[in-house]
Amino acid sequence: MNARRESWARVAAAGSLGSNQGPARSGALSHLVNSNPTSHNRLSRSIDADSHHHHNNMSTSWGRAPSYNSQAGYWQGLGGSAQDMPPFFVPSYLRGSKHAEKLQESHKAKLVAQREYKSTHSPSTGSLSTSSSSVNLHKIAPSHRGLTHEVIERAPVFVDEPVAPWPTKWNEGDRFQQLHLEDGGRLAKFSGTQKTHDEAAAVRADFPMPRQCGIYYYEITVISKGKDGRMIGVGFSGPKVALSRIPGWEPDSYAYHGDDGQTFSNTTTGKSYGPKFGTLDVVGCGINFRTNTAFFTKNGHMLGTAFRDLKLNMPYYPTVGMKKPGETVRVNFGQEPFAFDIDKMVQDEKTAIQAEIARTKVYNAPEGEDALIHQLVGQYLAHDGYVETARAFSDEIVDEARALASDEDAEIPYRTAVEDMDALNRQKIRRAILEGDIDKALKHTTAYYPSVLRDNENIYFKLRCRKFIEMIRRCGELSAQCHPVPTPNSKRSTATTLNKRNSTATEEYDFEMELDEQLGVHNPPPSWDNKDDDLEDDDTEDKQARHQRATDETIGYGMELKAEFANDPRREVKKALEDTFALIAYTDARESSLAPLLEISGRVPVAEELNSAILVSLGKSSSAALERLIQQTEALVTELADDGGPGAFINVRRDFLY
Amino acid sequence: MSSSTVSVSAATPTLHPFQRKVDDIKPSKTDINFVIMDYLVSEGYPRAAERFAKEANLQLPHDEESIQSRVEIRRAIHVGDIDTAITKINDLNPQILDTDPALHFALLRLQLIELIRTCTSSATSDITPALNFASSQLAPRAATNQEFLRDLELTMSLLIFLPATETLQKELTELLEPSLRRNVASKVNEAVLTSMGAHGEARMRSVVRLRQWAETKARAAGKDIPPSLLLGLQDADERPANGNTEATDVMVQ
């Protein structure tokens, strides 16, 4: 439910349409009818620009979608907002992690908020981007499980508690004064003179290393060890450790020193650890929060565990310190590829944890893992109204059990899912929505569950919007037929798809009539989707006429929709209306950046939501046991990730559901 | 459900904070349907998979022709017809058993168990076929592997104790239980899937184990979670009509 609201919200980036409704529609219409690509008026272009912008944003903000081909953390192009917010990057070893996804989502939410602020404060936000950004979407679209749909359906998790960001640069406000920062805070340089032997200059990063990463790692390159020394210390420290001392010498401060290769923790007495380091050496520092240990690397080689028993509740900031004039260090928090193969180290950790999970015995299922899974699947199918599947599955399970028992009359433990009228009715409603026949779904719902639409106005609204979208889809199809691409196959393929549609529609034809009579409903002929006509007429002229009619009806329905909901004070309703209406602006919306709204897969969430509402109205649980199992799993894993435990290495969705 | 109309009486004052976090997570139906389809296909429920593709508007994965043979293999193992199973596996891909001696041995041992069962239950109690099979098929393999040898010895001792099943020790009764055939069948299924380059184990299994693992770990780490996390499988039909079942689940405990 959340999901859709968010997607509406995101799509309606412009927000300017509402105030310009009149000209927008007429402009859009002439557009639609003439289908002349040169007739873009100013307004539709600005919609275009805005929506592309939005798009940009969408395609960059979903961690799973792009396939990153470089080893480095990737930088996100942020269109016009780059100056206002630092670019977002994900260190290579954290890619695909749950924490990276969360950070990305919160970053995106900030961007949206910022853009909304901008669009209300400066009226001319158009002409920011060109159509090239839609390329991204086409890359995402083909998928065996409907990624585009995913883009629409998946809500950004609205994070109540702030997500811990990772370090991005040295902190200008958290440095010793002798130390100067350059290159956007990536370069730290000792300038000035050393006053006493013990005095040093240190700087901390802008954020502590987040425990939720499981392992956090960064590297520095010694640009220059200065004239007469290489007293450089690399490590981490708590937020209150004095910056006038070399890291490692104070309580809560840990470091590896270049001049002697020793490690220091909380004291000025070092322990021999690794080689010395100097100019052009790359030194890495990492914490494994699961084991509470820290390690260093030099020029890509692991030097082993340096510190154990780190404090569990202390925020550790990457810290570097130096003593001699000219000493210069450049930091890499993941913006660039690392010298050490930290990706492999993290991957090994993940693999070990996954192997442990695979060995886990499911002990809290009294009848064993198989029986539990059978029940979960069977209950889900029945609960969500997949009646035929539930039946077939139960038959196959019973078959299997019989074979195993080698006894025809054996008692079969699997309980056949209880079937009832409700399941069948819900199945009918779902099928209608999945076929795009929203009217039928509305009718069935009103007939069987009169209170549901009344009590769930938001669902009713979404169904009405979906109907509008289906009408626009229809217009697009008809329009495509009016201007057929001159390939010999085009006509036939159109005919077969229509045939298919028709056959599914006729199955319930009698029932439809009956129901109409019972209800005393007289529906106007659904001519916007008049299937019989489609089959008979192949005439372009007729098609044009039908296209015209469909367009008129779509507009008519749109007006009706607007009249019904225009005064609705809810923000999401307004947004949804704006989005949906924005679709009319395109000759063929399927080619536009708003195409995701038109995806057939967009029917699924509407169908699911209605199904859940019906279940609730019947006093049944709105979610199946399998759903609850996944919820619990996610929540448990999050518990295990927050303190840097093993859960930090698990992304339930990516690693287990995908 | 974020709808304001749904949660009328949901505000149970003592809702556990963890339960709130659970409720806030909205799994995607697309994901769940994918997991279901993955399960039906990989564990071999072809009719259900076909129906589900229709009802949920999903595409059947491409390797559907293998489902049927996998189902036949599973069935053959389940009913104890190991000969047929081995033939069918080799028809599909002779590499599977060649490259997995443990799996091949497990199948042959099942076959031996069936032979022993038949021998000892017949009136004549002629155990020659079982002995012949053991010495020609299993003994050569067991000679090279300690574990195989132990398994073979254990299986052979069935010859002595059967048909007196009441007095058998646990180790031996386990050999006669259907679960052994089921386990071998599912291992074979996994091997066939892996040989075709498919994701071996059904994701459904991994998720069920992940939940178990995570709960165990979280409890061991002393996380603040309710004493019992129910799925609502058992009492699905006896829920109060307030739409907030999670809360009641926990409260009942």
CSV table of C-alpha atoms in Angstrom, one decimal, chain A residues 277-551:
chain,number,residue,atom,x,y,z
A,277,PHE,CA,55.6,2.4,5.1
A,278,GLY,CA,56.4,5.6,3.3
A,279,THR,CA,55.9,7.5,0.1
A,280,LEU,CA,53.5,6.0,-2.4
A,281,ASP,CA,52.7,3.1,-0.2
A,282,VAL,CA,49.0,2.3,0.1
A,283,VAL,CA,47.9,1.4,3.6
A,284,GLY,CA,44.4,0.0,4.4
A,285,CYS,CA,42.6,-0.1,7.7
A,286,GLY,CA,39.5,-2.3,8.4
A,287,ILE,CA,37.3,-3.3,11.3
A,288,ASN,CA,35.4,-6.6,11.3
A,289,PHE,CA,32.5,-5.7,13.6
A,290,ARG,CA,31.3,-9.3,13.8
A,291,THR,CA,34.5,-10.4,15.4
A,292,ASN,CA,35.4,-7.0,16.9
A,293,THR,CA,38.9,-7.1,15.4
A,294,ALA,CA,40.8,-4.7,13.3
A,295,PHE,CA,43.4,-5.3,10.6
A,296,PHE,CA,45.7,-3.4,8.2
A,297,THR,CA,47.0,-4.0,4.7
A,298,LYS,CA,49.9,-2.6,2.9
A,299,ASN,CA,50.0,-2.4,-0.9
A,300,GLY,CA,47.3,-5.0,-1.3
A,301,HIS,CA,48.7,-7.5,1.3
A,302,MET,CA,46.9,-8.4,4.4
A,303,LEU,CA,49.0,-7.9,7.5
A,304,GLY,CA,46.8,-9.8,9.9
A,305,THR,CA,44.8,-8.9,13.0
A,306,ALA,CA,46.1,-5.9,14.8
A,307,PHE,CA,43.6,-5.3,17.6
A,308,ARG,CA,41.0,-7.4,19.3
A,309,ASP,CA,38.2,-6.7,21.7
A,310,LEU,CA,37.2,-3.3,20.4
A,311,LYS,CA,34.5,-1.5,22.3
A,312,LEU,CA,31.0,-2.4,21.3
A,313,ASN,CA,29.4,1.0,21.8
A,314,MET,CA,32.2,3.4,20.7
A,315,PRO,CA,31.9,5.1,17.3
A,316,TYR,CA,35.2,4.7,15.6
A,317,TYR,CA,36.2,7.4,13.1
A,318,PRO,CA,38.9,6.8,10.4
A,319,THR,CA,41.8,8.8,11.6
A,320,VAL,CA,45.2,9.8,10.2
A,321,GLY,CA,47.9,11.7,12.0
A,322,MET,CA,51.4,13.1,11.1
A,323,LYS,CA,54.2,15.0,12.5
A,324,LYS,CA,56.6,16.4,9.9
A,325,PRO,CA,56.1,19.3,7.5
A,326,GLY,CA,55.2,18.2,4.0
A,327,GLU,CA,53.8,14.9,5.0
A,328,THR,CA,50.7,14.3,2.8
A,329,VAL,CA,48.1,11.6,2.7
A,330,ARG,CA,45.3,10.9,0.3
A,331,VAL,CA,42.3,8.9,1.5
A,332,ASN,CA,40.0,6.5,-0.4
A,333,PHE,CA,36.8,5.8,1.3
A,334,GLY,CA,35.6,3.6,-1.6
A,335,GLN,CA,35.3,6.3,-4.2
A,336,GLU,CA,38.0,4.5,-6.1
A,337,PRO,CA,39.1,0.8,-6.4
A,338,PHE,CA,41.0,-0.5,-3.5
A,339,ALA,CA,44.5,-1.9,-3.6
A,340,PHE,CA,43.6,-4.8,-1.3
A,341,ASP,CA,41.0,-7.3,-2.4
A,342,ILE,CA,38.6,-6.4,0.3
A,343,ASP,CA,35.7,-7.6,-1.9
A,344,LYS,CA,36.9,-11.1,-1.6
A,345,MET,CA,37.3,-10.9,2.2
A,346,VAL,CA,33.7,-9.7,2.6
A,347,GLN,CA,32.5,-12.3,0.1
A,348,ASP,CA,34.3,-15.1,2.0
A,349,GLU,CA,32.6,-13.9,5.2
A,350,LYS,CA,29.2,-14.0,3.4
A,351,THR,CA,29.9,-17.4,2.0
A,352,ALA,CA,30.8,-18.8,5.4
A,353,ILE,CA,27.6,-17.4,6.9
A,354,GLN,CA,25.5,-18.7,4.1
A,355,ALA,CA,27.0,-22.2,4.5
A,356,GLU,CA,26.1,-22.0,8.2
A,357,ILE,CA,22.6,-21.1,7.3
A,358,ALA,CA,22.3,-23.9,4.8
A,359,ARG,CA,23.3,-26.4,7.5
A,360,THR,CA,20.7,-25.1,9.9
A,361,LYS,CA,18.1,-27.7,10.9
A,362,VAL,CA,14.6,-26.4,11.2
A,363,TYR,CA,13.7,-27.6,14.6
A,364,ASN,CA,10.6,-25.6,15.4
A,365,ALA,CA,8.5,-27.4,12.8
A,366,PRO,CA,7.0,-30.4,14.5
A,367,GLU,CA,6.5,-32.3,11.3
A,368,GLY,CA,9.8,-31.4,9.7
A,369,GLU,CA,11.0,-29.0,7.1
A,370,ASP,CA,9.2,-30.6,4.2
A,371,ALA,CA,5.9,-30.6,5.9
A,372,LEU,CA,6.3,-27.0,7.0
A,373,ILE,CA,7.1,-25.9,3.5
A,374,HIS,CA,4.1,-27.8,2.1
A,375,GLN,CA,1.9,-26.1,4.6
A,376,LEU,CA,3.4,-22.7,3.9
A,377,VAL,CA,2.9,-23.1,0.1
A,378,GLY,CA,-0.5,-24.6,0.4
A,379,GLN,CA,-1.7,-21.9,2.8
A,380,TYR,CA,-0.3,-19.1,0.7
A,381,LEU,CA,-2.0,-20.4,-2.4
A,382,ALA,CA,-5.4,-20.7,-0.7
A,383,HIS,CA,-5.0,-17.5,1.2
A,384,ASP,CA,-4.2,-15.4,-1.9
A,385,GLY,CA,-6.9,-17.1,-4.0
A,386,TYR,CA,-4.8,-19.2,-6.3
A,387,VAL,CA,-7.5,-21.8,-6.2
A,388,GLU,CA,-6.5,-24.0,-9.1
A,389,THR,CA,-2.9,-24.0,-8.1
A,390,ALA,CA,-3.8,-24.9,-4.5
A,391,ARG,CA,-5.8,-27.8,-5.7
A,392,ALA,CA,-3.1,-29.1,-8.1
A,393,PHE,CA,-0.5,-28.7,-5.5
A,394,SER,CA,-2.5,-30.6,-2.9
A,395,ASP,CA,-3.1,-33.4,-5.4
A,396,GLU,CA,0.6,-33.6,-6.2
A,397,ILE,CA,1.6,-33.6,-2.5
A,398,VAL,CA,-0.9,-36.4,-1.8
A,399,ASP,CA,0.5,-38.4,-4.8
A,400,GLU,CA,4.0,-37.9,-3.5
A,401,ALA,CA,3.1,-39.0,0.0
A,402,ARG,CA,1.3,-42.1,-1.3
A,403,ALA,CA,4.3,-43.1,-3.4
A,404,LEU,CA,6.5,-42.8,-0.4
A,405,ALA,CA,4.3,-44.7,1.9
A,406,SER,CA,4.1,-47.5,-0.8
A,407,ASP,CA,0.5,-48.0,0.3
A,408,GLU,CA,-2.5,-46.8,-1.6
A,409,ASP,CA,-4.7,-46.3,1.5
A,410,ALA,CA,-2.1,-44.7,3.7
A,411,GLU,CA,-3.1,-41.9,5.9
A,412,ILE,CA,-1.8,-38.7,4.2
A,413,PRO,CA,-0.7,-36.1,6.7
A,414,TYR,CA,-1.1,-33.2,4.3
A,415,ARG,CA,-4.2,-31.3,5.0
A,416,THR,CA,-6.0,-30.2,1.9
A,417,ALA,CA,-6.5,-26.5,1.8
A,418,VAL,CA,-10.0,-25.6,2.7
A,419,GLU,CA,-11.8,-24.3,-0.3
A,420,ASP,CA,-14.7,-22.0,0.0
A,421,MET,CA,-16.8,-19.7,-2.1
A,422,ASP,CA,-14.7,-16.8,-1.0
A,423,ALA,CA,-11.6,-18.2,-2.5
A,424,LEU,CA,-13.4,-18.6,-5.8
A,425,ASN,CA,-14.8,-15.1,-5.7
A,426,ARG,CA,-11.5,-13.6,-4.8
A,427,GLN,CA,-9.9,-15.6,-7.7
A,428,LYS,CA,-12.5,-14.1,-10.1
A,429,ILE,CA,-11.8,-10.6,-8.9
A,430,ARG,CA,-8.1,-11.1,-9.2
A,431,ARG,CA,-8.3,-12.5,-12.6
A,432,ALA,CA,-10.4,-9.6,-13.8
A,433,ILE,CA,-7.8,-7.1,-12.6
A,434,LEU,CA,-4.9,-9.0,-14.0
A,435,GLU,CA,-6.7,-9.0,-17.3
A,436,GLY,CA,-7.1,-5.3,-17.1
A,437,ASP,CA,-10.9,-5.5,-16.8
A,438,ILE,CA,-11.3,-3.1,-13.9
A,439,ASP,CA,-15.1,-2.7,-14.4
A,440,LYS,CA,-15.6,-6.4,-13.9
A,441,ALA,CA,-13.5,-6.4,-10.8
A,442,LEU,CA,-15.4,-3.4,-9.4
A,443,LYS,CA,-18.7,-5.1,-10.2
A,444,HIS,CA,-17.8,-8.4,-8.6
A,445,THR,CA,-16.4,-6.7,-5.6
A,446,THR,CA,-19.5,-4.6,-5.2
A,447,ALA,CA,-21.7,-7.7,-5.6
A,448,TYR,CA,-19.8,-10.1,-3.2
A,449,TYR,CA,-18.2,-7.7,-0.7
A,450,PRO,CA,-20.2,-4.6,-0.7
A,451,SER,CA,-18.5,-3.1,2.2
A,452,VAL,CA,-14.9,-3.4,1.0
A,453,LEU,CA,-14.8,-0.6,-1.5
A,454,ARG,CA,-16.9,1.6,0.8
A,455,ASP,CA,-14.5,1.0,3.7
A,456,ASN,CA,-11.3,1.2,1.7
A,457,GLU,CA,-11.7,4.4,-0.3
A,458,ASN,CA,-8.0,4.4,-1.2
A,459,ILE,CA,-8.3,1.0,-2.9
A,460,TYR,CA,-11.4,2.2,-4.7
A,461,PHE,CA,-9.5,5.2,-5.9
A,462,LYS,CA,-6.6,3.1,-7.1
A,463,LEU,CA,-8.9,0.8,-9.0
A,464,ARG,CA,-10.5,3.9,-10.7
A,465,CYS,CA,-7.1,5.2,-11.6
A,466,ARG,CA,-6.0,1.8,-12.9
A,467,LYS,CA,-9.1,1.8,-15.1
A,468,PHE,CA,-8.0,5.1,-16.5
A,469,ILE,CA,-4.6,3.7,-17.1
A,470,GLU,CA,-6.1,0.7,-18.9
A,471,MET,CA,-8.1,3.1,-21.1
A,472,ILE,CA,-4.9,5.0,-22.0
A,473,ARG,CA,-3.2,1.7,-22.8
A,474,ARG,CA,-6.1,0.9,-25.0
A,475,CYS,CA,-5.8,4.3,-26.8
A,476,GLY,CA,-2.1,3.6,-27.3
A,477,GLU,CA,-2.9,0.2,-28.8
A,478,LEU,CA,-5.5,1.7,-31.2
A,479,SER,CA,-3.2,4.5,-32.1
A,480,ALA,CA,-0.5,2.0,-33.0
A,481,GLN,CA,-2.9,0.2,-35.2
A,482,CYS,CA,-3.9,3.4,-37.0
A,483,HIS,CA,-0.3,3.9,-38.0
A,484,PRO,CA,0.9,0.4,-38.5
A,485,VAL,CA,4.5,-0.3,-38.9
A,486,PRO,CA,4.7,-1.8,-42.4
A,487,THR,CA,5.7,-5.3,-41.5
A,488,PRO,CA,3.7,-8.2,-42.8
A,489,ASN,CA,3.3,-9.6,-39.4
A,490,SER,CA,1.9,-6.7,-37.6
A,491,LYS,CA,-1.7,-7.3,-38.5
A,492,ARG,CA,-1.7,-10.9,-37.6
A,493,SER,CA,0.0,-10.5,-34.3
A,494,THR,CA,-2.5,-7.8,-33.4
A,495,ALA,CA,-5.3,-10.1,-34.3
A,496,THR,CA,-4.0,-13.0,-32.2
A,497,THR,CA,-3.5,-10.9,-29.1
A,498,LEU,CA,-7.0,-9.7,-29.5
A,499,ASN,CA,-8.3,-13.2,-30.1
A,500,LYS,CA,-6.7,-14.2,-26.9
A,501,ARG,CA,-8.2,-11.5,-25.0
A,502,ASN,CA,-11.6,-12.3,-26.4
A,503,SER,CA,-11.5,-15.9,-25.5
A,504,THR,CA,-10.7,-15.1,-21.9
A,505,ALA,CA,-13.4,-12.6,-21.8
A,506,THR,CA,-16.2,-14.8,-23.2
A,507,GLU,CA,-15.7,-17.5,-20.6
A,508,GLU,CA,-17.7,-15.6,-18.1
A,509,TYR,CA,-19.9,-13.9,-20.4
A,510,ASP,CA,-23.1,-15.5,-19.3
A,511,PHE,CA,-22.3,-15.0,-15.7
A,512,GLU,CA,-21.7,-11.4,-16.5
A,513,MET,CA,-25.1,-10.9,-17.9
A,514,GLU,CA,-26.7,-12.7,-15.0
A,515,LEU,CA,-24.9,-10.6,-12.5
A,516,ASP,CA,-25.9,-7.5,-14.3
A,517,GLU,CA,-29.5,-8.5,-14.2
A,518,GLN,CA,-29.3,-9.4,-10.6
A,519,LEU,CA,-27.8,-6.2,-9.7
A,520,GLY,CA,-30.1,-4.2,-11.9
A,521,VAL,CA,-27.0,-2.6,-13.3
A,522,HIS,CA,-27.1,-1.4,-16.8
A,523,ASN,CA,-23.5,-0.7,-17.8
A,524,PRO,CA,-23.0,1.5,-20.8
A,525,PRO,CA,-21.4,-0.6,-23.5
A,526,PRO,CA,-17.7,-0.8,-22.7
A,527,SER,CA,-16.8,0.5,-26.1
A,528,TRP,CA,-13.4,1.7,-25.1
A,529,ASP,CA,-12.5,-1.9,-25.0
A,530,ASN,CA,-15.1,-3.4,-27.3
A,531,LYS,CA,-13.7,-6.7,-28.1
A,532,ASP,CA,-16.2,-7.8,-30.7
A,533,ASP,CA,-15.5,-4.8,-32.9
A,534,ASP,CA,-11.8,-5.4,-32.8
A,535,LEU,CA,-12.2,-8.8,-34.4
A,536,GLU,CA,-14.4,-7.7,-37.2
A,537,ASP,CA,-12.8,-4.5,-38.3
A,538,ASP,CA,-9.4,-4.3,-39.8
A,539,ASP,CA,-10.1,-1.0,-41.6
A,540,THR,CA,-7.8,1.8,-40.9
A,541,GLU,CA,-10.6,4.2,-41.1
A,542,ASP,CA,-12.6,2.3,-38.6
A,543,LYS,CA,-9.6,2.1,-36.4
A,544,GLN,CA,-9.2,5.8,-36.5
A,545,ALA,CA,-12.8,6.3,-35.6
A,546,ARG,CA,-12.5,3.9,-32.8
A,547,HIS,CA,-9.3,5.5,-31.7
A,548,GLN,CA,-11.0,8.8,-31.7
A,549,ARG,CA,-13.9,7.4,-29.7
A,550,ALA,CA,-11.6,5.7,-27.3
A,551,THR,CA,-9.8,8.9,-26.8
